[in-house]
Short mmCIF file of N, CA, C and O in Angstrom, two decimals:
data_model
loop_
_atom_site.label_atom_id
_atom_site.label_comp_id
_atom_site.label_asym_id
_atom_site.label_seq_id
_atom_site.Cartn_x
_atom_site.Cartn_y
_atom_site.Cartn_z
N MET W 714 109.03 135.93 81.71
CA MET W 714 108.30 135.59 82.93
C MET W 714 108.53 134.11 83.23
O MET W 714 108.33 133.26 82.38
N ASN W 715 108.92 133.81 84.44
CA ASN W 715 109.21 132.44 84.84
C ASN W 715 108.16 131.98 85.83
O ASN W 715 108.33 132.10 87.04
N SER W 716 107.06 131.45 85.33
CA SER W 716 106.03 130.98 86.26
C SER W 716 105.88 129.47 86.11
O SER W 716 105.71 128.95 85.02
N SER W 717 106.00 128.80 87.23
CA SER W 717 105.86 127.34 87.26
C SER W 717 104.40 126.99 87.43
O SER W 717 103.65 127.71 88.09
N PRO W 718 103.99 125.87 86.87
CA PRO W 718 102.61 125.44 87.11
C PRO W 718 102.42 125.10 88.59
O PRO W 718 103.37 124.74 89.27
N PRO W 719 101.20 125.24 89.09
CA PRO W 719 100.97 124.91 90.49
C PRO W 719 101.23 123.43 90.74
O PRO W 719 101.01 122.59 89.87
N LEU W 720 101.70 123.13 91.93
CA LEU W 720 101.92 121.73 92.30
C LEU W 720 100.58 121.06 92.57
O LEU W 720 99.60 121.72 92.91
N PRO W 721 100.54 119.77 92.43
CA PRO W 721 99.25 119.07 92.56
C PRO W 721 98.73 119.00 93.99
O PRO W 721 99.46 119.22 94.95
N THR W 722 97.46 118.69 94.05
CA THR W 722 96.83 118.36 95.32
C THR W 722 97.03 116.87 95.53
O THR W 722 96.83 116.07 94.61
N VAL W 723 97.42 116.49 96.73
CA VAL W 723 97.69 115.09 97.07
C VAL W 723 96.63 114.62 98.05
O VAL W 723 96.37 115.28 99.05
N LEU W 724 96.03 113.47 97.78
CA LEU W 724 95.05 112.87 98.68
C LEU W 724 95.56 111.52 99.16
O LEU W 724 95.79 110.62 98.36
N ALA W 725 95.74 111.40 100.47
CA ALA W 725 96.05 110.11 101.09
C ALA W 725 94.73 109.56 101.61
O ALA W 725 94.16 110.10 102.56
N ALA W 726 94.20 108.53 100.97
CA ALA W 726 92.93 107.91 101.37
C ALA W 726 93.22 106.49 101.81
O ALA W 726 93.77 105.69 101.04
N VAL W 727 92.85 106.17 103.04
CA VAL W 727 93.12 104.86 103.62
C VAL W 727 91.88 104.32 104.32
O VAL W 727 90.91 105.05 104.54
N ALA W 728 91.91 103.06 104.68
CA ALA W 728 90.76 102.45 105.33
C ALA W 728 90.64 102.83 106.81
O ALA W 728 89.55 103.11 107.29
N HIS W 729 91.74 102.84 107.53
CA HIS W 729 91.67 102.93 108.99
C HIS W 729 92.43 104.12 109.55
O HIS W 729 93.48 104.50 109.01
N PRO W 730 91.95 104.67 110.69
CA PRO W 730 92.72 105.70 111.39
C PRO W 730 94.12 105.17 111.72
O PRO W 730 94.30 103.98 111.99
N ASP W 731 95.09 106.03 111.68
CA ASP W 731 96.52 105.78 111.91
C ASP W 731 97.24 105.20 110.71
O ASP W 731 98.47 105.21 110.68
N ASP W 732 96.54 104.70 109.70
CA ASP W 732 97.22 104.15 108.52
C ASP W 732 98.05 105.23 107.82
O ASP W 732 99.18 104.96 107.40
N ILE W 733 97.52 106.41 107.71
CA ILE W 733 98.26 107.49 107.06
C ILE W 733 99.53 107.80 107.83
O ILE W 733 100.62 107.88 107.26
N GLU W 734 99.40 107.97 109.14
CA GLU W 734 100.54 108.34 109.96
C GLU W 734 101.62 107.25 109.96
O GLU W 734 102.81 107.56 109.88
N PHE W 735 101.22 106.00 110.01
CA PHE W 735 102.20 104.92 110.05
C PHE W 735 102.80 104.62 108.67
O PHE W 735 103.95 104.19 108.58
N CYS W 736 102.08 104.86 107.61
CA CYS W 736 102.54 104.46 106.28
C CYS W 736 103.04 105.60 105.40
O CYS W 736 103.93 105.38 104.57
N PHE W 737 102.47 106.79 105.53
CA PHE W 737 102.74 107.83 104.55
C PHE W 737 103.23 109.15 105.12
O PHE W 737 103.40 110.11 104.37
N ALA W 738 103.43 109.25 106.41
CA ALA W 738 103.74 110.54 107.03
C ALA W 738 104.95 111.22 106.40
O ALA W 738 104.91 112.42 106.09
N GLY W 739 106.02 110.49 106.20
CA GLY W 739 107.23 111.08 105.63
C GLY W 739 107.02 111.59 104.22
O GLY W 739 107.46 112.69 103.86
N THR W 740 106.34 110.79 103.41
CA THR W 740 106.07 111.19 102.03
C THR W 740 105.18 112.42 101.99
O THR W 740 105.44 113.37 101.23
N LEU W 741 104.13 112.44 102.81
CA LEU W 741 103.23 113.59 102.83
C LEU W 741 103.95 114.84 103.33
O LEU W 741 103.73 115.94 102.80
N ALA W 742 104.81 114.69 104.32
CA ALA W 742 105.57 115.84 104.82
C ALA W 742 106.47 116.40 103.72
O ALA W 742 106.57 117.62 103.55
N HIS W 743 107.09 115.52 102.97
CA HIS W 743 107.95 115.97 101.87
C HIS W 743 107.13 116.70 100.80
O HIS W 743 107.52 117.76 100.33
N LEU W 744 105.99 116.11 100.43
CA LEU W 744 105.15 116.74 99.41
C LEU W 744 104.65 118.11 99.88
O LEU W 744 104.60 119.06 99.10
N LYS W 745 104.29 118.22 101.14
CA LYS W 745 103.87 119.51 101.70
C LYS W 745 105.03 120.50 101.65
O LYS W 745 104.86 121.67 101.28
N GLU W 746 106.21 120.03 101.99
CA GLU W 746 107.39 120.88 102.01
C GLU W 746 107.72 121.47 100.63
O GLU W 746 108.18 122.60 100.52
N VAL W 747 107.45 120.70 99.58
CA VAL W 747 107.74 121.20 98.23
C VAL W 747 106.58 121.99 97.65
O VAL W 747 106.63 122.43 96.51
N GLY W 748 105.48 122.13 98.42
CA GLY W 748 104.41 123.02 98.01
C GLY W 748 103.09 122.38 97.61
O GLY W 748 102.18 123.09 97.19
N CYS W 749 102.98 121.08 97.74
CA CYS W 749 101.71 120.43 97.40
C CYS W 749 100.65 120.73 98.47
O CYS W 749 100.97 120.92 99.64
N SER W 750 99.42 120.74 98.05
CA SER W 750 98.29 120.81 98.98
C SER W 750 97.98 119.37 99.39
O SER W 750 97.74 118.52 98.53
N VAL W 751 98.01 119.08 100.68
CA VAL W 751 97.86 117.71 101.17
C VAL W 751 96.52 117.53 101.86
O VAL W 751 96.12 118.34 102.70
N HIS W 752 95.84 116.46 101.51
CA HIS W 752 94.55 116.09 102.10
C HIS W 752 94.67 114.68 102.66
O HIS W 752 95.28 113.80 102.04
N MET W 753 94.06 114.47 103.83
CA MET W 753 94.11 113.18 104.52
C MET W 753 92.69 112.69 104.76
O MET W 753 91.85 113.44 105.26
N TRP W 754 92.45 111.41 104.43
CA TRP W 754 91.09 110.87 104.55
C TRP W 754 91.13 109.42 105.00
O TRP W 754 91.59 108.54 104.28
N ASN W 755 90.63 109.16 106.21
CA ASN W 755 90.39 107.80 106.69
C ASN W 755 88.96 107.45 106.32
O ASN W 755 88.03 108.13 106.74
N LEU W 756 88.76 106.40 105.56
CA LEU W 756 87.41 106.03 105.16
C LEU W 756 86.57 105.57 106.34
O LEU W 756 85.41 105.90 106.46
N ALA W 757 87.17 104.77 107.24
CA ALA W 757 86.46 104.27 108.42
C ALA W 757 86.75 105.16 109.62
O ALA W 757 87.83 105.74 109.74
N ASN W 758 85.80 105.23 110.53
CA ASN W 758 85.90 106.16 111.66
C ASN W 758 86.62 105.63 112.89
O ASN W 758 86.80 106.34 113.86
N GLY W 759 87.03 104.36 112.89
CA GLY W 759 87.77 103.83 114.03
C GLY W 759 86.91 103.44 115.21
O GLY W 759 87.41 103.23 116.31
N CYS W 760 85.60 103.31 115.02
CA CYS W 760 84.67 103.08 116.13
C CYS W 760 84.90 101.75 116.85
O CYS W 760 84.46 101.58 117.98
N CYS W 761 85.58 100.81 116.23
CA CYS W 761 85.85 99.51 116.88
C CYS W 761 87.25 99.45 117.49
O CYS W 761 87.70 98.38 117.88
N GLY W 762 87.92 100.59 117.60
CA GLY W 762 89.31 100.61 118.01
C GLY W 762 89.57 100.70 119.49
O GLY W 762 90.67 101.05 119.89
N ASP W 763 88.61 100.37 120.33
CA ASP W 763 88.81 100.45 121.77
C ASP W 763 87.93 99.40 122.45
O ASP W 763 86.76 99.28 122.12
N ALA W 764 88.52 98.67 123.36
CA ALA W 764 87.77 97.62 124.06
C ALA W 764 87.04 98.14 125.29
O ALA W 764 86.26 97.40 125.90
N VAL W 765 87.26 99.40 125.66
CA VAL W 765 86.66 99.95 126.87
C VAL W 765 85.59 100.99 126.55
O VAL W 765 84.50 100.96 127.11
N ARG W 766 85.89 101.90 125.65
CA ARG W 766 84.97 102.98 125.32
C ARG W 766 83.92 102.51 124.31
O ARG W 766 84.14 101.56 123.57
N GLY W 767 82.82 103.23 124.24
CA GLY W 767 81.77 102.93 123.28
C GLY W 767 82.16 103.35 121.86
O GLY W 767 83.13 104.08 121.66
N ARG W 768 81.38 102.90 120.89
CA ARG W 768 81.67 103.16 119.48
C ARG W 768 81.71 104.65 119.16
O ARG W 768 82.62 105.13 118.50
N GLU W 769 80.71 105.40 119.61
CA GLU W 769 80.64 106.83 119.29
C GLU W 769 81.80 107.60 119.92
O GLU W 769 82.43 108.44 119.27
N GLU W 770 82.06 107.31 121.19
CA GLU W 770 83.17 108.00 121.87
C GLU W 770 84.50 107.69 121.19
O GLU W 770 85.33 108.57 120.97
N THR W 771 84.68 106.43 120.84
CA THR W 771 85.93 106.03 120.17
C THR W 771 86.06 106.70 118.81
O THR W 771 87.13 107.21 118.46
N ALA W 772 84.98 106.74 118.04
CA ALA W 772 85.01 107.41 116.73
C ALA W 772 85.34 108.90 116.91
O ALA W 772 86.11 109.46 116.12
N ASN W 773 84.78 109.54 117.92
CA ASN W 773 85.07 110.96 118.18
C ASN W 773 86.54 111.17 118.52
O ASN W 773 87.16 112.15 118.07
N ILE W 774 87.10 110.28 119.32
CA ILE W 774 88.52 110.37 119.68
C ILE W 774 89.37 110.21 118.43
O ILE W 774 90.33 110.98 118.21
N ARG W 775 89.08 109.24 117.60
CA ARG W 775 89.85 109.02 116.37
C ARG W 775 89.77 110.22 115.43
O ARG W 775 90.75 110.59 114.78
N TRP W 776 88.59 110.86 115.35
CA TRP W 776 88.43 112.04 114.49
C TRP W 776 89.28 113.19 115.02
O TRP W 776 89.94 113.90 114.26
N LYS W 777 89.30 113.38 116.35
CA LYS W 777 90.15 114.42 116.94
C LYS W 777 91.63 114.15 116.63
O LYS W 777 92.39 115.06 116.31
N GLU W 778 92.03 112.88 116.74
CA GLU W 778 93.42 112.52 116.46
C GLU W 778 93.76 112.78 114.98
O GLU W 778 94.85 113.28 114.67
N SER W 779 92.83 112.47 114.09
CA SER W 779 93.06 112.70 112.66
C SER W 779 93.22 114.19 112.37
O SER W 779 94.10 114.59 111.60
N ARG W 780 92.37 115.00 112.97
CA ARG W 780 92.47 116.45 112.77
C ARG W 780 93.78 116.99 113.33
O ARG W 780 94.41 117.87 112.72
N ALA W 781 94.19 116.48 114.48
CA ALA W 781 95.44 116.94 115.09
C ALA W 781 96.63 116.57 114.21
O ALA W 781 97.55 117.37 114.01
N SER W 782 96.60 115.38 113.67
CA SER W 782 97.67 114.93 112.78
C SER W 782 97.74 115.81 111.53
O SER W 782 98.82 116.23 111.11
N ALA W 783 96.60 116.09 110.94
CA ALA W 783 96.55 116.95 109.76
C ALA W 783 97.06 118.35 110.10
O ALA W 783 97.78 118.97 109.30
N ALA W 784 96.72 118.85 111.27
CA ALA W 784 97.15 120.19 111.67
C ALA W 784 98.68 120.26 111.78
O ALA W 784 99.28 121.26 111.38
N VAL W 785 99.30 119.22 112.31
CA VAL W 785 100.76 119.20 112.42
C VAL W 785 101.39 119.33 111.04
O VAL W 785 102.38 120.04 110.86
N LEU W 786 100.80 118.67 110.07
CA LEU W 786 101.34 118.67 108.71
C LEU W 786 100.90 119.90 107.91
O LEU W 786 101.51 120.23 106.90
N GLY W 787 99.87 120.58 108.38
CA GLY W 787 99.32 121.68 107.59
C GLY W 787 98.47 121.14 106.45
O GLY W 787 98.38 121.73 105.38
N ALA W 788 97.83 120.01 106.70
CA ALA W 788 97.00 119.33 105.69
C ALA W 788 95.53 119.51 106.03
O ALA W 788 95.17 120.00 107.10
N TYR W 789 94.69 119.09 105.11
CA TYR W 789 93.24 119.10 105.31
C TYR W 789 92.80 117.70 105.72
O TYR W 789 93.15 116.73 105.07
N ALA W 790 92.01 117.61 106.80
CA ALA W 790 91.45 116.33 107.24
C ALA W 790 90.02 116.24 106.73
O ALA W 790 89.25 117.19 106.85
N HIS W 791 89.67 115.11 106.16
CA HIS W 791 88.32 114.87 105.67
C HIS W 791 87.66 113.82 106.54
O HIS W 791 88.29 112.81 106.90
N LYS W 792 86.39 114.05 106.87
CA LYS W 792 85.66 113.14 107.78
C LYS W 792 85.48 111.76 107.17
O LYS W 792 85.26 111.63 105.97
N PRO W 793 85.54 110.74 108.02
CA PRO W 793 85.27 109.37 107.56
C PRO W 793 83.81 109.24 107.11
O PRO W 793 82.95 110.01 107.55
N VAL W 794 83.55 108.26 106.28
CA VAL W 794 82.19 108.04 105.78
C VAL W 794 81.63 106.67 106.14
O VAL W 794 80.47 106.38 105.83
N PHE W 795 82.42 105.84 106.80
CA PHE W 795 81.98 104.49 107.17
C PHE W 795 82.33 104.20 108.62
O PHE W 795 83.29 104.74 109.15
N ASP W 796 81.55 103.32 109.24
CA ASP W 796 81.96 102.71 110.50
C ASP W 796 83.03 101.67 110.19
O ASP W 796 83.14 101.19 109.05
N ASP W 797 83.79 101.29 111.21
CA ASP W 797 84.72 100.18 111.04
C ASP W 797 83.94 98.95 110.58
O ASP W 797 82.77 98.77 110.92
N LEU W 798 84.60 98.11 109.84
CA LEU W 798 84.03 96.85 109.32
C LEU W 798 82.92 97.08 108.30
O LEU W 798 82.19 96.15 107.96
N ALA W 799 82.76 98.30 107.80
CA ALA W 799 81.70 98.60 106.83
C ALA W 799 82.26 99.18 105.53
O ALA W 799 81.52 99.76 104.75
N VAL W 800 83.55 99.04 105.32
CA VAL W 800 84.16 99.54 104.09
C VAL W 800 84.19 98.39 103.09
O VAL W 800 84.89 97.40 103.29
N PHE W 801 83.40 98.52 102.03
CA PHE W 801 83.32 97.48 101.01
C PHE W 801 83.49 98.10 99.64
O PHE W 801 83.17 99.26 99.42
N TYR W 802 83.97 97.32 98.72
CA TYR W 802 84.03 97.76 97.32
C TYR W 802 82.75 97.28 96.65
O TYR W 802 82.68 96.20 96.06
N ASP W 803 81.70 98.08 96.81
CA ASP W 803 80.41 97.72 96.23
C ASP W 803 79.72 99.01 95.75
O ASP W 803 80.17 100.12 96.01
N ARG W 804 78.62 98.85 95.05
CA ARG W 804 77.92 100.00 94.46
C ARG W 804 77.50 101.01 95.53
O ARG W 804 77.65 102.21 95.35
N ARG W 805 76.97 100.54 96.65
CA ARG W 805 76.50 101.45 97.71
C ARG W 805 77.66 102.28 98.25
O ARG W 805 77.54 103.48 98.46
N SER W 806 78.80 101.65 98.48
CA SER W 806 79.95 102.36 99.03
C SER W 806 80.56 103.34 98.03
O SER W 806 81.10 104.37 98.41
N LEU W 807 80.48 103.01 96.77
CA LEU W 807 81.06 103.85 95.74
C LEU W 807 80.21 105.06 95.39
O LEU W 807 80.68 105.99 94.75
N SER W 808 78.93 105.06 95.79
CA SER W 808 78.04 106.16 95.44
C SER W 808 78.24 107.35 96.35
O SER W 808 78.56 107.32 97.44
#
């Protein structure tokens, strides 16, 4: 019997929306192609990423974009847990 062990789950976790797409898209596409389960996670919601729209509307737009990007890759999108400018390496953020 020739059974290979399952390929790993890959998590791309970054601070800001679009970081995954600009920095890791090719690598994640390759890993997906060889059979890895791919997960994408922007820690911050992108709420400060627009000078015209409000914070909530902008965060909603960024979340839709993240989900669409994950769908193209066949990956899982995980919701952000911080507002922009609120990602810190501290006890509260790590809990």
